Short mmCIF file of N, CA and C in Angstrom, two decimals:
data_model
loop_
_atom_site.label_atom_id
_atom_site.label_comp_id
_atom_site.label_asym_id
_atom_site.label_seq_id
_atom_site.Cartn_x
_atom_site.Cartn_y
_atom_site.Cartn_z
N UNK A 1 -3.15 25.82 35.59
CA UNK A 1 -4.17 24.96 34.99
C UNK A 1 -3.74 23.50 35.22
N UNK A 2 -4.65 22.69 35.76
CA UNK A 2 -4.31 21.29 36.00
C UNK A 2 -4.52 20.46 34.73
N UNK A 3 -4.14 19.20 34.79
CA UNK A 3 -4.19 18.33 33.62
C UNK A 3 -5.61 18.18 33.07
N UNK A 4 -6.59 18.02 33.94
CA UNK A 4 -7.98 17.86 33.50
C UNK A 4 -8.45 19.10 32.74
N UNK A 5 -8.13 20.28 33.27
CA UNK A 5 -8.52 21.52 32.59
C UNK A 5 -7.82 21.64 31.24
N UNK A 6 -6.56 21.25 31.19
CA UNK A 6 -5.80 21.30 29.94
C UNK A 6 -6.43 20.40 28.89
N UNK A 7 -6.78 19.18 29.29
CA UNK A 7 -7.40 18.24 28.35
C UNK A 7 -8.75 18.76 27.89
N UNK A 8 -9.54 19.29 28.82
CA UNK A 8 -10.85 19.84 28.46
C UNK A 8 -10.68 21.00 27.48
N UNK A 9 -9.68 21.82 27.70
CA UNK A 9 -9.43 22.96 26.80
C UNK A 9 -9.03 22.47 25.40
N UNK A 10 -8.20 21.44 25.34
CA UNK A 10 -7.80 20.89 24.04
C UNK A 10 -8.99 20.35 23.27
N UNK A 11 -9.93 19.73 23.98
CA UNK A 11 -11.10 19.17 23.31
C UNK A 11 -11.96 20.28 22.70
N UNK A 12 -11.83 21.48 23.23
CA UNK A 12 -12.60 22.62 22.73
C UNK A 12 -11.86 23.40 21.65
N UNK A 13 -10.82 22.83 21.08
CA UNK A 13 -10.05 23.48 20.03
C UNK A 13 -10.39 22.84 18.68
N UNK A 14 -11.37 23.38 17.97
CA UNK A 14 -11.78 22.75 16.71
C UNK A 14 -10.66 22.66 15.68
N UNK A 15 -9.72 23.60 15.70
CA UNK A 15 -8.61 23.53 14.74
C UNK A 15 -7.75 22.29 14.96
N UNK A 16 -7.60 21.88 16.21
CA UNK A 16 -6.83 20.68 16.52
C UNK A 16 -7.52 19.44 15.93
N UNK A 17 -8.84 19.37 16.08
CA UNK A 17 -9.59 18.25 15.52
C UNK A 17 -9.55 18.28 13.99
N UNK A 18 -9.68 19.47 13.43
CA UNK A 18 -9.62 19.61 11.97
C UNK A 18 -8.25 19.16 11.45
N UNK A 19 -7.20 19.51 12.17
CA UNK A 19 -5.85 19.11 11.76
C UNK A 19 -5.69 17.59 11.80
N UNK A 20 -6.22 16.95 12.85
CA UNK A 20 -6.15 15.49 12.94
C UNK A 20 -6.89 14.86 11.75
N UNK A 21 -8.08 15.40 11.45
CA UNK A 21 -8.86 14.88 10.32
C UNK A 21 -8.12 15.09 9.00
N UNK A 22 -7.44 16.22 8.87
CA UNK A 22 -6.68 16.49 7.65
C UNK A 22 -5.60 15.43 7.44
N UNK A 23 -4.90 15.09 8.51
CA UNK A 23 -3.87 14.05 8.43
C UNK A 23 -4.51 12.71 8.05
N UNK A 24 -5.65 12.40 8.64
CA UNK A 24 -6.36 11.15 8.32
C UNK A 24 -6.84 11.13 6.87
N UNK A 25 -7.46 12.21 6.43
CA UNK A 25 -7.96 12.29 5.05
C UNK A 25 -6.80 12.14 4.06
N UNK A 26 -5.67 12.75 4.39
CA UNK A 26 -4.50 12.67 3.52
C UNK A 26 -4.03 11.22 3.35
N UNK A 27 -4.05 10.46 4.41
CA UNK A 27 -3.63 9.06 4.32
C UNK A 27 -4.51 8.27 3.36
N UNK A 28 -5.77 8.68 3.23
CA UNK A 28 -6.70 7.98 2.35
C UNK A 28 -6.81 8.62 0.97
N UNK A 29 -6.02 9.64 0.73
CA UNK A 29 -6.07 10.37 -0.54
C UNK A 29 -4.81 10.09 -1.33
N UNK A 30 -4.78 8.93 -1.96
CA UNK A 30 -3.62 8.64 -2.79
C UNK A 30 -3.76 9.41 -4.10
N UNK A 31 -2.65 9.74 -4.69
CA UNK A 31 -2.65 10.56 -5.90
C UNK A 31 -3.12 9.78 -7.12
N UNK A 32 -3.32 8.50 -6.97
CA UNK A 32 -3.67 7.66 -8.11
C UNK A 32 -5.14 7.70 -8.44
N UNK A 33 -5.76 6.54 -8.40
CA UNK A 33 -7.12 6.38 -8.89
C UNK A 33 -8.18 7.08 -8.06
N UNK A 34 -7.94 7.22 -6.76
CA UNK A 34 -8.99 7.77 -5.91
C UNK A 34 -8.34 8.69 -4.89
N UNK A 35 -8.80 9.91 -4.82
CA UNK A 35 -8.20 10.84 -3.87
C UNK A 35 -9.27 11.45 -2.97
N UNK A 36 -10.24 10.63 -2.56
CA UNK A 36 -11.32 11.12 -1.72
C UNK A 36 -11.61 10.14 -0.59
N UNK A 37 -12.28 10.66 0.44
CA UNK A 37 -12.90 9.82 1.46
C UNK A 37 -14.39 9.93 1.21
N UNK A 38 -15.01 8.79 1.02
CA UNK A 38 -16.42 8.78 0.64
C UNK A 38 -17.30 8.51 1.85
N UNK A 39 -17.92 9.57 2.36
CA UNK A 39 -18.91 9.43 3.41
C UNK A 39 -18.44 9.86 4.79
N UNK A 40 -19.33 10.57 5.48
CA UNK A 40 -19.06 10.96 6.86
C UNK A 40 -19.04 9.74 7.77
N UNK A 41 -19.84 8.73 7.45
CA UNK A 41 -19.85 7.52 8.27
C UNK A 41 -18.48 6.86 8.26
N UNK A 42 -17.89 6.74 7.08
CA UNK A 42 -16.55 6.15 6.98
C UNK A 42 -15.53 7.01 7.72
N UNK A 43 -15.59 8.32 7.52
CA UNK A 43 -14.67 9.22 8.20
C UNK A 43 -14.79 9.06 9.72
N UNK A 44 -16.02 8.98 10.22
CA UNK A 44 -16.24 8.86 11.67
C UNK A 44 -15.66 7.55 12.22
N UNK A 45 -15.84 6.46 11.50
CA UNK A 45 -15.33 5.17 11.98
C UNK A 45 -13.80 5.16 11.98
N UNK A 46 -13.21 5.72 10.94
CA UNK A 46 -11.75 5.80 10.89
C UNK A 46 -11.23 6.71 12.00
N UNK A 47 -11.90 7.83 12.21
CA UNK A 47 -11.50 8.76 13.26
C UNK A 47 -11.64 8.12 14.64
N UNK A 48 -12.66 7.29 14.82
CA UNK A 48 -12.82 6.56 16.07
C UNK A 48 -11.58 5.72 16.36
N UNK A 49 -11.12 4.98 15.37
CA UNK A 49 -9.94 4.14 15.56
C UNK A 49 -8.68 4.98 15.75
N UNK A 50 -8.65 6.17 15.18
CA UNK A 50 -7.51 7.06 15.35
C UNK A 50 -7.51 7.70 16.75
N UNK A 51 -8.67 8.14 17.21
CA UNK A 51 -8.77 8.77 18.53
C UNK A 51 -8.62 7.78 19.68
N UNK A 52 -9.05 6.55 19.44
CA UNK A 52 -9.01 5.51 20.47
C UNK A 52 -7.97 4.47 20.05
N UNK A 53 -6.69 4.75 20.23
CA UNK A 53 -5.67 3.82 19.74
C UNK A 53 -5.75 2.43 20.38
N UNK A 54 -6.30 2.33 21.58
CA UNK A 54 -6.50 1.01 22.18
C UNK A 54 -7.49 0.21 21.33
N UNK A 55 -8.50 0.89 20.80
CA UNK A 55 -9.47 0.23 19.92
C UNK A 55 -8.83 -0.14 18.58
N UNK A 56 -7.93 0.71 18.09
CA UNK A 56 -7.20 0.37 16.86
C UNK A 56 -6.39 -0.90 17.07
N UNK A 57 -5.76 -1.00 18.22
CA UNK A 57 -4.99 -2.20 18.54
C UNK A 57 -5.90 -3.43 18.56
N UNK A 58 -7.06 -3.30 19.19
CA UNK A 58 -8.03 -4.42 19.22
C UNK A 58 -8.53 -4.76 17.82
N UNK A 59 -8.77 -3.72 17.01
CA UNK A 59 -9.27 -3.94 15.64
C UNK A 59 -8.25 -4.70 14.80
N UNK A 60 -7.00 -4.31 14.91
CA UNK A 60 -5.95 -5.02 14.17
C UNK A 60 -5.84 -6.47 14.64
N UNK A 61 -5.91 -6.68 15.94
CA UNK A 61 -5.85 -8.04 16.48
C UNK A 61 -7.03 -8.86 15.98
N UNK A 62 -8.21 -8.24 15.91
CA UNK A 62 -9.40 -8.95 15.43
C UNK A 62 -9.25 -9.37 13.97
N UNK A 63 -8.46 -8.62 13.22
CA UNK A 63 -8.21 -8.97 11.81
C UNK A 63 -7.00 -9.89 11.66
N UNK A 64 -6.41 -10.26 12.79
CA UNK A 64 -5.23 -11.13 12.73
C UNK A 64 -3.98 -10.41 12.27
N UNK A 65 -3.94 -9.11 12.42
CA UNK A 65 -2.79 -8.30 12.00
C UNK A 65 -1.92 -7.94 13.21
N UNK A 66 -0.69 -7.62 12.95
CA UNK A 66 0.23 -7.21 14.01
C UNK A 66 -0.22 -5.88 14.61
N UNK A 67 -0.09 -5.77 15.91
CA UNK A 67 -0.43 -4.52 16.60
C UNK A 67 0.83 -3.72 16.96
N UNK A 68 1.97 -4.24 16.60
CA UNK A 68 3.24 -3.62 16.96
C UNK A 68 3.34 -2.16 16.51
N UNK A 69 2.86 -1.86 15.31
CA UNK A 69 3.02 -0.51 14.76
C UNK A 69 2.11 0.53 15.39
N UNK A 70 1.15 0.12 16.21
CA UNK A 70 0.29 1.10 16.89
C UNK A 70 1.13 1.88 17.90
N UNK A 71 2.05 1.23 18.55
CA UNK A 71 2.98 1.86 19.50
C UNK A 71 2.27 2.74 20.51
N UNK A 72 1.44 2.12 21.33
CA UNK A 72 0.70 2.85 22.35
C UNK A 72 1.61 3.34 23.46
N UNK A 73 1.42 4.60 23.85
CA UNK A 73 2.08 5.13 25.03
C UNK A 73 1.27 4.68 26.25
N UNK A 74 1.90 4.61 27.40
CA UNK A 74 1.21 4.16 28.61
C UNK A 74 -0.06 4.95 28.88
N UNK A 75 0.01 6.29 28.73
CA UNK A 75 -1.16 7.11 29.04
C UNK A 75 -2.33 6.83 28.08
N UNK A 76 -2.04 6.35 26.87
CA UNK A 76 -3.10 6.07 25.90
C UNK A 76 -3.92 4.84 26.28
N UNK A 77 -3.37 3.99 27.11
CA UNK A 77 -4.12 2.81 27.55
C UNK A 77 -5.19 3.18 28.56
N UNK A 78 -5.05 4.32 29.20
CA UNK A 78 -5.96 4.71 30.28
C UNK A 78 -6.84 5.89 29.96
N UNK A 79 -6.57 6.58 28.86
CA UNK A 79 -7.34 7.78 28.55
C UNK A 79 -7.46 7.94 27.04
N UNK A 80 -8.32 8.88 26.65
CA UNK A 80 -8.48 9.19 25.24
C UNK A 80 -8.45 10.71 25.11
N UNK A 81 -7.85 11.18 24.04
CA UNK A 81 -7.68 12.63 23.85
C UNK A 81 -9.02 13.35 23.78
N UNK A 82 -9.97 12.78 23.06
CA UNK A 82 -11.26 13.44 22.86
C UNK A 82 -12.32 12.36 22.64
N UNK A 83 -13.24 12.25 23.59
CA UNK A 83 -14.23 11.19 23.51
C UNK A 83 -15.25 11.43 22.41
N UNK A 84 -15.78 10.33 21.93
CA UNK A 84 -16.86 10.34 20.95
C UNK A 84 -18.10 9.79 21.62
N UNK A 85 -19.22 9.87 20.93
CA UNK A 85 -20.47 9.32 21.45
C UNK A 85 -20.96 8.23 20.52
N UNK A 86 -21.85 7.41 21.04
CA UNK A 86 -22.52 6.43 20.20
C UNK A 86 -23.71 7.15 19.56
N UNK A 87 -23.83 7.04 18.27
CA UNK A 87 -24.93 7.66 17.55
C UNK A 87 -25.56 6.61 16.65
N UNK A 88 -26.36 7.01 15.72
CA UNK A 88 -27.13 6.05 14.91
C UNK A 88 -26.28 4.95 14.29
N UNK A 89 -25.15 5.30 13.73
CA UNK A 89 -24.33 4.31 13.03
C UNK A 89 -23.03 4.04 13.76
N UNK A 90 -23.06 4.12 15.09
CA UNK A 90 -21.87 3.81 15.88
C UNK A 90 -21.16 5.07 16.35
N UNK A 91 -19.83 5.02 16.50
CA UNK A 91 -19.07 6.16 17.03
C UNK A 91 -19.27 7.42 16.19
N UNK A 92 -19.39 8.55 16.88
CA UNK A 92 -19.69 9.81 16.19
C UNK A 92 -19.25 10.99 17.03
N UNK A 93 -18.99 12.10 16.37
CA UNK A 93 -18.75 13.39 17.02
C UNK A 93 -19.66 14.38 16.32
N UNK A 94 -20.53 15.02 17.08
CA UNK A 94 -21.50 15.94 16.49
C UNK A 94 -20.85 17.18 15.86
N UNK A 95 -19.56 17.31 16.01
CA UNK A 95 -18.86 18.48 15.46
C UNK A 95 -18.21 18.23 14.11
N UNK A 96 -18.43 17.06 13.49
CA UNK A 96 -17.76 16.78 12.22
C UNK A 96 -18.03 17.85 11.16
N UNK A 97 -19.25 18.30 11.06
CA UNK A 97 -19.54 19.33 10.05
C UNK A 97 -18.78 20.62 10.34
N UNK A 98 -18.66 20.97 11.62
CA UNK A 98 -17.86 22.14 12.00
C UNK A 98 -16.40 21.94 11.58
N UNK A 99 -15.85 20.78 11.88
CA UNK A 99 -14.45 20.51 11.53
C UNK A 99 -14.25 20.55 10.02
N UNK A 100 -15.17 19.96 9.27
CA UNK A 100 -15.05 19.99 7.81
C UNK A 100 -15.19 21.40 7.28
N UNK A 101 -16.08 22.19 7.87
CA UNK A 101 -16.22 23.59 7.42
C UNK A 101 -14.95 24.38 7.66
N UNK A 102 -14.25 24.09 8.74
CA UNK A 102 -12.95 24.75 8.98
C UNK A 102 -11.98 24.38 7.85
N UNK A 103 -11.92 23.10 7.53
CA UNK A 103 -11.01 22.64 6.46
C UNK A 103 -11.40 23.23 5.11
N UNK A 104 -12.70 23.32 4.84
CA UNK A 104 -13.17 23.92 3.59
C UNK A 104 -12.82 25.40 3.56
N UNK A 105 -13.12 26.10 4.65
CA UNK A 105 -12.86 27.54 4.72
C UNK A 105 -11.40 27.89 4.54
N UNK A 106 -10.52 27.01 4.95
CA UNK A 106 -9.09 27.26 4.81
C UNK A 106 -8.54 26.73 3.48
N UNK A 107 -9.44 26.21 2.64
CA UNK A 107 -9.02 25.73 1.33
C UNK A 107 -8.22 24.44 1.37
N UNK A 108 -8.44 23.62 2.41
CA UNK A 108 -7.66 22.40 2.58
C UNK A 108 -8.36 21.16 2.03
N UNK A 109 -9.69 21.19 1.98
CA UNK A 109 -10.48 20.12 1.38
C UNK A 109 -11.64 20.73 0.62
N UNK A 110 -12.21 19.94 -0.25
CA UNK A 110 -13.48 20.29 -0.87
C UNK A 110 -14.46 19.18 -0.52
N UNK A 111 -15.73 19.54 -0.46
CA UNK A 111 -16.76 18.57 -0.14
C UNK A 111 -17.84 18.67 -1.21
N UNK A 112 -18.25 17.52 -1.70
CA UNK A 112 -19.35 17.46 -2.66
C UNK A 112 -20.31 16.37 -2.20
N UNK A 113 -21.48 16.36 -2.80
CA UNK A 113 -22.47 15.35 -2.46
C UNK A 113 -22.77 14.54 -3.71
N UNK A 114 -22.65 13.24 -3.59
CA UNK A 114 -22.98 12.32 -4.68
C UNK A 114 -24.11 11.43 -4.17
N UNK A 115 -25.32 11.73 -4.62
CA UNK A 115 -26.48 11.02 -4.09
C UNK A 115 -26.68 11.42 -2.64
N UNK A 116 -26.57 10.44 -1.74
CA UNK A 116 -26.70 10.72 -0.31
C UNK A 116 -25.35 10.70 0.40
N UNK A 117 -24.28 10.60 -0.37
CA UNK A 117 -22.95 10.45 0.19
C UNK A 117 -22.16 11.76 0.10
N UNK A 118 -21.53 12.14 1.20
CA UNK A 118 -20.63 13.29 1.24
C UNK A 118 -19.24 12.80 0.82
N UNK A 119 -18.65 13.45 -0.17
CA UNK A 119 -17.34 13.06 -0.68
C UNK A 119 -16.34 14.16 -0.32
N UNK A 120 -15.31 13.78 0.40
CA UNK A 120 -14.31 14.74 0.89
C UNK A 120 -13.04 14.55 0.07
N UNK A 121 -12.61 15.63 -0.59
CA UNK A 121 -11.41 15.57 -1.42
C UNK A 121 -10.37 16.55 -0.88
N UNK A 122 -9.15 16.14 -0.90
CA UNK A 122 -8.03 16.94 -0.44
C UNK A 122 -7.62 17.92 -1.54
N UNK A 123 -7.28 19.14 -1.16
CA UNK A 123 -6.71 20.09 -2.12
C UNK A 123 -5.19 19.99 -2.04
N UNK A 124 -4.52 20.59 -3.00
CA UNK A 124 -3.05 20.58 -2.96
C UNK A 124 -2.56 21.31 -1.71
N UNK A 125 -3.22 22.40 -1.36
CA UNK A 125 -2.86 23.13 -0.14
C UNK A 125 -3.04 22.24 1.09
N UNK A 126 -4.12 21.47 1.11
CA UNK A 126 -4.37 20.54 2.22
C UNK A 126 -3.30 19.47 2.30
N UNK A 127 -2.91 18.95 1.15
CA UNK A 127 -1.86 17.91 1.11
C UNK A 127 -0.54 18.47 1.66
N UNK A 128 -0.20 19.69 1.28
CA UNK A 128 1.04 20.31 1.74
C UNK A 128 1.02 20.51 3.26
N UNK A 129 -0.08 21.07 3.78
CA UNK A 129 -0.17 21.30 5.22
C UNK A 129 -0.16 19.97 5.99
N UNK A 130 -0.87 18.97 5.49
CA UNK A 130 -0.89 17.67 6.16
C UNK A 130 0.51 17.07 6.22
N UNK A 131 1.26 17.23 5.16
CA UNK A 131 2.64 16.73 5.13
C UNK A 131 3.49 17.44 6.18
N UNK A 132 3.31 18.75 6.30
CA UNK A 132 4.05 19.51 7.31
C UNK A 132 3.63 19.09 8.72
N UNK A 133 2.32 18.95 8.94
CA UNK A 133 1.83 18.53 10.25
C UNK A 133 2.36 17.15 10.62
N UNK A 134 2.33 16.24 9.66
CA UNK A 134 2.75 14.85 9.91
C UNK A 134 4.21 14.75 10.32
N UNK A 135 5.00 15.74 9.96
CA UNK A 135 6.42 15.74 10.30
C UNK A 135 6.68 16.29 11.70
N UNK A 136 5.67 16.89 12.33
CA UNK A 136 5.86 17.44 13.67
C UNK A 136 5.65 16.36 14.72
N UNK A 137 6.35 16.47 15.85
CA UNK A 137 6.19 15.46 16.91
C UNK A 137 4.75 15.28 17.38
N UNK A 138 3.98 16.35 17.43
CA UNK A 138 2.60 16.26 17.93
C UNK A 138 1.68 15.46 17.01
N UNK A 139 2.03 15.34 15.74
CA UNK A 139 1.15 14.66 14.79
C UNK A 139 1.74 13.38 14.20
N UNK A 140 2.95 13.02 14.60
CA UNK A 140 3.58 11.83 14.03
C UNK A 140 2.80 10.55 14.33
N UNK A 141 2.28 10.43 15.55
CA UNK A 141 1.49 9.23 15.87
C UNK A 141 0.23 9.17 15.02
N UNK A 142 -0.43 10.32 14.84
CA UNK A 142 -1.62 10.36 13.98
C UNK A 142 -1.27 9.92 12.56
N UNK A 143 -0.15 10.42 12.05
CA UNK A 143 0.24 10.08 10.68
C UNK A 143 0.54 8.59 10.55
N UNK A 144 1.29 8.03 11.50
CA UNK A 144 1.61 6.60 11.45
C UNK A 144 0.36 5.75 11.56
N UNK A 145 -0.52 6.12 12.48
CA UNK A 145 -1.74 5.34 12.68
C UNK A 145 -2.71 5.51 11.52
N UNK A 146 -2.72 6.69 10.92
CA UNK A 146 -3.56 6.90 9.73
C UNK A 146 -3.10 6.00 8.60
N UNK A 147 -1.79 5.85 8.46
CA UNK A 147 -1.25 4.94 7.44
C UNK A 147 -1.65 3.49 7.73
N UNK A 148 -1.67 3.11 9.01
CA UNK A 148 -2.14 1.78 9.38
C UNK A 148 -3.61 1.60 9.02
N UNK A 149 -4.40 2.63 9.28
CA UNK A 149 -5.82 2.58 8.93
C UNK A 149 -5.99 2.41 7.43
N UNK A 150 -5.23 3.14 6.66
CA UNK A 150 -5.30 3.03 5.19
C UNK A 150 -4.94 1.61 4.75
N UNK A 151 -3.89 1.08 5.33
CA UNK A 151 -3.41 -0.25 4.94
C UNK A 151 -4.41 -1.36 5.29
N UNK A 152 -5.06 -1.25 6.45
CA UNK A 152 -5.88 -2.36 6.93
C UNK A 152 -7.39 -2.12 6.92
N UNK A 153 -7.82 -0.86 6.76
CA UNK A 153 -9.25 -0.57 6.88
C UNK A 153 -9.77 0.30 5.74
N UNK A 154 -9.16 0.21 4.58
CA UNK A 154 -9.62 0.97 3.42
C UNK A 154 -10.70 0.17 2.71
N UNK A 155 -11.88 0.17 3.33
CA UNK A 155 -13.03 -0.58 2.83
C UNK A 155 -14.23 0.37 2.76
N UNK A 156 -15.30 -0.08 2.17
CA UNK A 156 -16.51 0.74 2.09
C UNK A 156 -17.05 1.00 3.49
N UNK A 157 -17.78 2.10 3.62
CA UNK A 157 -18.31 2.52 4.93
C UNK A 157 -19.15 1.43 5.58
N UNK A 158 -19.99 0.76 4.81
CA UNK A 158 -20.86 -0.27 5.40
C UNK A 158 -20.05 -1.46 5.92
N UNK A 159 -19.00 -1.83 5.22
CA UNK A 159 -18.13 -2.92 5.68
C UNK A 159 -17.43 -2.51 6.97
N UNK A 160 -16.93 -1.29 7.01
CA UNK A 160 -16.25 -0.78 8.20
C UNK A 160 -17.23 -0.68 9.37
N UNK A 161 -18.43 -0.21 9.09
CA UNK A 161 -19.45 -0.09 10.14
C UNK A 161 -19.77 -1.47 10.73
N UNK A 162 -19.97 -2.47 9.89
CA UNK A 162 -20.25 -3.83 10.37
C UNK A 162 -19.08 -4.36 11.21
N UNK A 163 -17.87 -4.09 10.75
CA UNK A 163 -16.69 -4.53 11.49
C UNK A 163 -16.67 -3.90 12.88
N UNK A 164 -16.95 -2.60 12.96
CA UNK A 164 -16.99 -1.90 14.25
C UNK A 164 -18.05 -2.53 15.15
N UNK A 165 -19.23 -2.78 14.60
CA UNK A 165 -20.32 -3.39 15.38
C UNK A 165 -19.90 -4.75 15.93
N UNK A 166 -19.27 -5.57 15.09
CA UNK A 166 -18.89 -6.92 15.50
C UNK A 166 -17.72 -6.93 16.48
N UNK A 167 -16.78 -6.02 16.28
CA UNK A 167 -15.56 -6.01 17.08
C UNK A 167 -15.73 -5.28 18.41
N UNK A 168 -16.62 -4.30 18.44
CA UNK A 168 -16.81 -3.49 19.64
C UNK A 168 -18.28 -3.48 20.07
N UNK A 169 -18.81 -4.63 20.48
CA UNK A 169 -20.23 -4.66 20.86
C UNK A 169 -20.55 -3.74 22.04
N UNK A 170 -19.55 -3.47 22.87
CA UNK A 170 -19.78 -2.57 24.01
C UNK A 170 -20.08 -1.15 23.55
N UNK A 171 -19.60 -0.76 22.39
CA UNK A 171 -19.89 0.57 21.85
C UNK A 171 -21.31 0.61 21.30
N UNK A 172 -21.68 -0.42 20.58
CA UNK A 172 -23.00 -0.49 19.97
C UNK A 172 -24.10 -0.59 21.02
N UNK A 173 -23.77 -1.18 22.17
CA UNK A 173 -24.79 -1.36 23.22
C UNK A 173 -25.05 -0.08 24.02
N UNK A 174 -24.24 0.95 23.82
CA UNK A 174 -24.47 2.22 24.52
C UNK A 174 -25.75 2.88 24.02
N UNK A 175 -26.35 3.69 24.87
CA UNK A 175 -27.51 4.48 24.44
C UNK A 175 -27.03 5.59 23.50
N UNK A 176 -27.93 6.07 22.67
CA UNK A 176 -27.60 7.15 21.74
C UNK A 176 -27.09 8.37 22.51
N UNK A 177 -26.01 8.95 22.02
CA UNK A 177 -25.34 10.12 22.59
C UNK A 177 -24.61 9.84 23.89
N UNK A 178 -24.49 8.58 24.27
CA UNK A 178 -23.70 8.24 25.45
C UNK A 178 -22.23 8.22 25.05
N UNK A 179 -21.37 8.77 25.92
CA UNK A 179 -19.94 8.84 25.62
C UNK A 179 -19.31 7.45 25.58
N UNK A 180 -18.42 7.26 24.63
CA UNK A 180 -17.69 6.00 24.51
C UNK A 180 -16.51 6.07 25.47
N UNK A 181 -16.45 5.15 26.43
CA UNK A 181 -15.34 5.19 27.40
C UNK A 181 -14.04 4.70 26.78
N UNK A 182 -12.96 4.90 27.51
CA UNK A 182 -11.65 4.42 27.04
C UNK A 182 -11.54 2.93 27.26
#
């Protein structure tokens, strides 16, 4: 199997995407006052910055923050693990509901609806697994970058969406369902 086939196969592994999201959700689930991620739109924008570390680097620079902790590998400057598309509110993956259903089915998160907002809460089992995943070499970058996202982008979905629009006009200018390039 060549590299392209391997990457294509990885993109078709929903458990891998669900695991990445679990690590991301965990970073935003502090044990204190709030232990949820509020809204699929917010989750999608955060996941965009996690999947596209070059964009995370640009986002931090746009906020006047240090980009040193992103620690991009050379291959990450030229490729992305799993592309997203431009949708109604910016970067999106049409499989988010599938990924969340995997996490729900495994008892790792719960999902509720408050008005029109989907609220994603981590379970204790989810927190334990995310901690174990974050300690593995394959997920350490996700864990570190998720912590950066929490530190610098823990804002309401609409604020984050506006920031994405302003910082990445090339993404917003894409046609609906067009893939976001690296």
